């Protein structure tokens, strides 16, 4: 699933970053990797909010659940 892939990417980056010191030579790589993960999560959240949540709310209305 998509969330599984995002989780694997996140844990991979976090595990790798524990063994790499942050310094002038590596900081840009850290920023790039964590920005990519943040972008993936942001995209996923936006899609959930715009597609999945409205579908859920509509199903509650149809089923007359408050």
N, CA, C and O atoms as a Tinker XYZ file with bonds, in Angstrom:
   264  protein
     1  N      0.829000   -1.187000    0.000000    73     2
     2  CA     0.000000    0.000000    0.000000    64     1     3
     3  C      0.874000    1.250000    0.000000    63     2     4     5
     4  O      2.076000    1.195000    0.260000    81     3
     5  N      0.250000    2.347000   -0.291000    73     3     6
     6  CA     0.986000    3.612000   -0.366000    64     5     7
     7  C      1.571000    3.997000    0.991000    63     6     8     9
     8  O      2.732000    4.398000    1.071000    81     7
     9  N      0.786000    3.878000    2.050000    73     7    10
    10  CA     1.293000    4.248000    3.377000    64     9    11
    11  C      2.428000    3.323000    3.805000    63    10    12    13
    12  O      3.358000    3.756000    4.485000    81    11
    13  N      2.358000    2.057000    3.413000    73    11    14
    14  CA     3.442000    1.132000    3.732000    64    13    15
    15  C      4.731000    1.595000    3.051000    63    14    16    17
    16  O      5.797000    1.590000    3.667000    81    15
    17  N      4.634000    1.992000    1.788000    73    15    18
    18  CA     5.811000    2.478000    1.065000    64    17    19
    19  C      6.359000    3.761000    1.677000    63    18    20    21
    20  O      7.573000    3.934000    1.778000    81    19
    21  N      5.475000    4.652000    2.083000    73    19    22
    22  CA     5.919000    5.890000    2.736000    64    21    23
    23  C      6.615000    5.562000    4.048000    63    22    24    25
    24  O      7.659000    6.135000    4.360000    81    23
    25  N      6.041000    4.640000    4.821000    73    23    26
    26  CA     6.643000    4.241000    6.098000    64    25    27
    27  C      8.015000    3.622000    5.896000    63    26    28    29
    28  O      8.953000    3.925000    6.634000    81    27
    29  N      8.134000    2.759000    4.900000    73    27    30
    30  CA     9.426000    2.134000    4.612000    64    29    31
    31  C     10.452000    3.206000    4.251000    63    30    32    33
    32  O     11.590000    3.159000    4.718000    81    31
    33  N     10.055000    4.164000    3.425000    73    31    34
    34  CA    10.969000    5.250000    3.056000    64    33    35
    35  C     11.387000    6.054000    4.275000    63    34    36    37
    36  O     12.563000    6.381000    4.436000    81    35
    37  N     10.429000    6.371000    5.129000    73    35    38
    38  CA    10.729000    7.154000    6.330000    64    37    39
    39  C     11.702000    6.410000    7.244000    63    38    40    41
    40  O     12.707000    6.973000    7.679000    81    39
    41  N     11.403000    5.149000    7.532000    73    39    42
    42  CA    12.267000    4.388000    8.429000    64    41    43
    43  C     13.657000    4.183000    7.824000    63    42    44    45
    44  O     14.653000    4.191000    8.548000    81    43
    45  N     13.729000    4.001000    6.526000    73    43    46
    46  CA    15.018000    3.846000    5.860000    64    45    47
    47  C     15.862000    5.107000    6.022000    63    46    48    49
    48  O     17.041000    5.035000    6.368000    81    47
    49  N     15.254000    6.249000    5.771000    73    47    50
    50  CA    15.975000    7.517000    5.905000    64    49    51
    51  C     16.410000    7.739000    7.350000    63    50    52    53
    52  O     17.544000    8.141000    7.610000    81    51
    53  N     15.503000    7.476000    8.283000    73    51    54
    54  CA    15.837000    7.681000    9.704000    64    53    55
    55  C     16.954000    6.744000   10.139000    63    54    56    57
    56  O     17.885000    7.166000   10.825000    81    55
    57  N     16.870000    5.468000    9.742000    73    55    58
    58  CA    17.915000    4.514000   10.123000    64    57    59
    59  C     19.258000    4.879000    9.516000    63    58    60    61
    60  O     20.286000    4.784000   10.187000    81    59
    61  N     19.264000    5.290000    8.266000    73    59    62
    62  CA    20.520000    5.682000    7.620000    64    61    63
    63  C     21.092000    6.942000    8.250000    63    62    64    65
    64  O     22.305000    7.065000    8.421000    81    63
    65  N     20.218000    7.870000    8.590000    73    63    66
    66  CA    20.696000    9.159000    9.101000    64    65    67
    67  C     21.335000    9.033000   10.481000    63    66    68    69
    68  O     22.119000    9.894000   10.880000    81    67
    69  N     21.008000    7.974000   11.208000    73    67    70
    70  CA    21.607000    7.781000   12.527000    64    69    71
    71  C     23.109000    7.513000   12.430000    63    70    72    73
    72  O     23.848000    7.757000   13.383000    81    71
    73  N     23.552000    7.017000   11.292000    73    71    74
    74  CA    24.959000    6.658000   11.124000    64    73    75
    75  C     25.764000    7.701000   10.360000    63    74    76    77
    76  O     26.960000    7.522000   10.130000    81    75
    77  N     25.114000    8.782000    9.970000    73    75    78
    78  CA    25.794000    9.822000    9.194000    64    77    79
    79  C     25.796000   11.110000   10.008000    63    78    80    81
    80  O     24.735000   11.617000   10.372000    81    79
    81  N     26.969000   11.638000   10.292000    73    79    82
    82  CA    27.006000   12.890000   11.051000    64    81    83
    83  C     26.480000   14.053000   10.214000    63    82    84    85
    84  O     26.705000   14.122000    9.006000    81    83
    85  N     25.790000   14.945000   10.872000    73    83    86
    86  CA    25.313000   16.141000   10.183000    64    85    87
    87  C     26.426000   17.178000   10.235000    63    86    88    89
    88  O     26.872000   17.592000   11.305000    81    87
    89  N     26.858000   17.580000    9.052000    73    87    90
    90  CA    27.883000   18.618000    8.969000    64    89    91
    91  C     27.680000   19.371000    7.657000    63    90    92    93
    92  O     26.713000   19.128000    6.936000    81    91
    93  N     28.575000   20.261000    7.364000    73    91    94
    94  CA    28.436000   21.085000    6.151000    64    93    95
    95  C     28.354000   20.249000    4.878000    63    94    96    97
    96  O     27.708000   20.656000    3.912000    81    95
    97  N     28.998000   19.091000    4.865000    73    95    98
    98  CA    29.016000   18.249000    3.667000    64    97    99
    99  C     27.736000   17.422000    3.514000    63    98   100   101
   100  O     27.363000   17.061000    2.398000    81    99
   101  N     27.064000   17.121000    4.628000    73    99   102
   102  CA    25.912000   16.214000    4.569000    64   101   103
   103  C     24.561000   16.897000    4.782000    63   102   104   105
   104  O     23.523000   16.301000    4.494000    81   103
   105  N     24.554000   18.110000    5.272000    73   103   106
   106  CA    23.299000   18.758000    5.653000    64   105   107
   107  C     22.337000   18.908000    4.473000    63   106   108   109
   108  O     21.130000   18.735000    4.646000    81   107
   109  N     22.833000   19.218000    3.300000    73   107   110
   110  CA    21.941000   19.369000    2.137000    64   109   111
   111  C     21.253000   18.051000    1.789000    63   110   112   113
   112  O     20.086000   18.046000    1.395000    81   111
   113  N     21.971000   16.930000    1.933000    73   111   114
   114  CA    21.378000   15.621000    1.685000    64   113   115
   115  C     20.261000   15.310000    2.673000    63   114   116   117
   116  O     19.215000   14.785000    2.294000    81   115
   117  N     20.491000   15.640000    3.947000    73   115   118
   118  CA    19.454000   15.441000    4.964000    64   117   119
   119  C     18.210000   16.270000    4.622000    63   118   120   121
   120  O     17.083000   15.774000    4.658000    81   119
   121  N     18.438000   17.507000    4.298000    73   119   122
   122  CA    17.315000   18.394000    3.983000    64   121   123
   123  C     16.539000   17.861000    2.783000    63   122   124   125
   124  O     15.308000   17.839000    2.802000    81   123
   125  N     17.241000   17.435000    1.752000    73   123   126
   126  CA    16.576000   16.898000    0.553000    64   125   127
   127  C     15.751000   15.659000    0.880000    63   126   128   129
   128  O     14.595000   15.555000    0.469000    81   127
   129  N     16.343000   14.716000    1.619000    73   127   130
   130  CA    15.642000   13.468000    1.930000    64   129   131
   131  C     14.411000   13.715000    2.793000    63   130   132   133
   132  O     13.334000   13.188000    2.512000    81   131
   133  N     14.568000   14.510000    3.838000    73   131   134
   134  CA    13.427000   14.760000    4.715000    64   133   135
   135  C     12.366000   15.622000    4.030000    63   134   136   137
   136  O     11.181000   15.499000    4.338000    81   135
   137  N     12.772000   16.480000    3.115000    73   135   138
   138  CA    11.810000   17.268000    2.334000    64   137   139
   139  C     10.995000   16.346000    1.440000    63   138   140   141
   140  O      9.784000   16.520000    1.310000    81   139
   141  N     11.648000   15.367000    0.823000    73   139   142
   142  CA    10.932000   14.412000   -0.037000    64   141   143
   143  C      9.902000   13.621000    0.757000    63   142   144   145
   144  O      8.775000   13.434000    0.299000    81   143
   145  N     10.281000   13.158000    1.936000    73   143   146
   146  CA     9.338000   12.412000    2.780000    64   145   147
   147  C      8.190000   13.323000    3.207000    63   146   148   149
   148  O      7.030000   12.911000    3.187000    81   147
   149  N      8.505000   14.546000    3.588000    73   147   150
   150  CA     7.469000   15.501000    3.965000    64   149   151
   151  C      6.512000   15.778000    2.825000    63   150   152   153
   152  O      5.304000   15.884000    3.034000    81   151
   153  N      7.045000   15.896000    1.620000    73   151   154
   154  CA     6.198000   16.124000    0.444000    64   153   155
   155  C      5.275000   14.938000    0.183000    63   154   156   157
   156  O      4.106000   15.118000   -0.157000    81   155
   157  N      5.812000   13.710000    0.344000    73   155   158
   158  CA     4.980000   12.513000    0.155000    64   157   159
   159  C      3.833000   12.488000    1.161000    63   158   160   161
   160  O      2.688000   12.207000    0.807000    81   159
   161  N      4.157000   12.787000    2.423000    73   159   162
   162  CA     3.118000   12.785000    3.466000    64   161   163
   163  C      2.098000   13.892000    3.225000    63   162   164   165
   164  O      0.895000   13.678000    3.378000    81   163
   165  N      2.571000   15.057000    2.853000    73   163   166
   166  CA     1.672000   16.186000    2.595000    64   165   167
   167  C      0.719000   15.866000    1.449000    63   166   168   169
   168  O     -0.472000   16.170000    1.524000    81   167
   169  N      1.239000   15.253000    0.391000    73   167   170
   170  CA     0.398000   14.866000   -0.738000    64   169   171
   171  C     -0.646000   13.843000   -0.306000    63   170   172   173
   172  O     -1.815000   13.944000   -0.680000    81   171
   173  N     -0.229000   12.873000    0.470000    73   171   174
   174  CA    -1.154000   11.830000    0.939000    64   173   175
   175  C     -2.256000   12.441000    1.807000    63   174   176   177
   176  O     -3.429000   12.108000    1.641000    81   175
   177  N     -1.893000   13.318000    2.717000    73   175   178
   178  CA    -2.866000   13.951000    3.614000    64   177   179
   179  C     -3.849000   14.805000    2.822000    63   178   180   181
   180  O     -5.051000   14.770000    3.083000    81   179
   181  N     -3.351000   15.564000    1.865000    73   179   182
   182  CA    -4.244000   16.403000    1.049000    64   181   183
   183  C     -5.253000   15.547000    0.300000    63   182   184   185
   184  O     -6.432000   15.892000    0.221000    81   183
   185  N     -4.785000   14.419000   -0.255000    73   183   186
   186  CA    -5.706000   13.545000   -0.986000    64   185   187
   187  C     -6.728000   12.912000   -0.044000    63   186   188   189
   188  O     -7.896000   12.770000   -0.404000    81   187
   189  N     -6.300000   12.534000    1.150000    73   187   190
   190  CA    -7.255000   11.986000    2.111000    64   189   191
   191  C     -8.317000   13.012000    2.462000    63   190   192   193
   192  O     -9.506000   12.699000    2.505000    81   191
   193  N     -7.885000   14.224000    2.709000    73   191   194
   194  CA    -8.826000   15.268000    3.106000    64   193   195
   195  C     -9.778000   15.642000    1.976000    63   194   196   197
   196  O    -10.934000   15.982000    2.228000    81   195
   197  N     -9.307000   15.584000    0.741000    73   195   198
   198  CA   -10.151000   16.021000   -0.366000    64   197   199
   199  C    -10.966000   14.887000   -0.988000    63   198   200   201
   200  O    -11.965000   15.155000   -1.656000    81   199
   201  N    -10.572000   13.644000   -0.791000    73   199   202
   202  CA   -11.273000   12.528000   -1.423000    64   201   203
   203  C    -11.903000   11.586000   -0.397000    63   202   204   205
   204  O    -13.111000   11.351000   -0.417000    81   203
   205  N    -11.083000   11.057000    0.489000    73   203   206
   206  CA   -11.563000   10.009000    1.399000    64   205   207
   207  C    -12.529000   10.564000    2.440000    63   206   208   209
   208  O    -13.594000    9.983000    2.654000    81   207
   209  N    -12.187000   11.664000    3.086000    73   207   210
   210  CA   -13.067000   12.200000    4.122000    64   209   211
   211  C    -14.426000   12.603000    3.581000    63   210   212   213
   212  O    -15.436000   12.285000    4.208000    81   211
   213  N    -14.500000   13.294000    2.435000    73   211   214
   214  CA   -15.831000   13.601000    1.887000    64   213   215
   215  C    -16.628000   12.336000    1.552000    63   214   216   217
   216  O    -17.845000   12.308000    1.738000    81   215
   217  N    -15.958000   11.299000    1.063000    73   215   218
   218  CA   -16.656000   10.045000    0.773000    64   217   219
   219  C    -17.220000    9.452000    2.062000    63   218   220   221
   220  O    -18.347000    8.956000    2.091000    81   219
   221  N    -16.421000    9.511000    3.121000    73   219   222
   222  CA   -16.863000    8.994000    4.419000    64   221   223
   223  C    -18.063000    9.784000    4.927000    63   222   224   225
   224  O    -19.053000    9.202000    5.371000    81   223
   225  N    -17.975000   11.096000    4.862000    73   223   226
   226  CA   -19.084000   11.933000    5.331000    64   225   227
   227  C    -20.345000   11.677000    4.511000    63   226   228   229
   228  O    -21.441000   11.606000    5.068000    81   227
   229  N    -20.199000   11.536000    3.189000    73   227   230
   230  CA   -21.359000   11.239000    2.344000    64   229   231
   231  C    -21.974000    9.905000    2.702000    63   230   232   233
   232  O    -23.198000    9.773000    2.687000    81   231
   233  N    -21.168000    8.919000    3.022000    73   231   234
   234  CA   -21.710000    7.608000    3.391000    64   233   235
   235  C    -22.470000    7.692000    4.705000    63   234   236   237
   236  O    -23.460000    6.985000    4.897000    81   235
   237  N    -22.014000    8.551000    5.612000    73   235   238
   238  CA   -22.727000    8.725000    6.888000    64   237   239
   239  C    -24.089000    9.379000    6.651000    63   238   240   241
   240  O    -25.073000    9.023000    7.299000    81   239
   241  N    -24.142000   10.332000    5.724000    73   239   242
   242  CA   -25.406000   11.012000    5.405000    64   241   243
   243  C    -26.388000   10.009000    4.775000    63   242   244   245
   244  O    -27.561000    9.955000    5.144000    81   243
   245  N    -25.881000    9.221000    3.819000    73   243   246
   246  CA   -26.730000    8.232000    3.160000    64   245   247
   247  C    -27.267000    7.213000    4.158000    63   246   248   249
   248  O    -28.423000    6.796000    4.082000    81   247
   249  N    -26.399000    6.817000    5.101000    73   247   250
   250  CA   -26.798000    5.835000    6.108000    64   249   251
   251  C    -27.550000    6.483000    7.263000    63   250   252   253
   252  O    -28.040000    5.793000    8.157000    81   251
   253  N    -27.642000    7.835000    7.242000    73   251   254
   254  CA   -28.325000    8.592000    8.282000    64   253   255
   255  C    -27.685000    8.353000    9.659000    63   254   256   257
   256  O    -28.379000    8.104000   10.645000    81   255
   257  N    -26.356000    8.433000    9.700000    73   255   258
   258  CA   -25.602000    8.271000   10.941000    64   257   259
   259  C    -25.110000    9.648000   11.358000    63   258   260   261
   260  O    -24.495000   10.358000   10.563000    81   259
   261  N    -25.381000   10.030000   12.618000    73   259   262
   262  CA   -24.876000   11.329000   13.062000    64   261   263
   263  C    -23.763000   11.191000   14.046000    63   262   264
   264  O    -23.228000   12.195000   14.516000    81   263
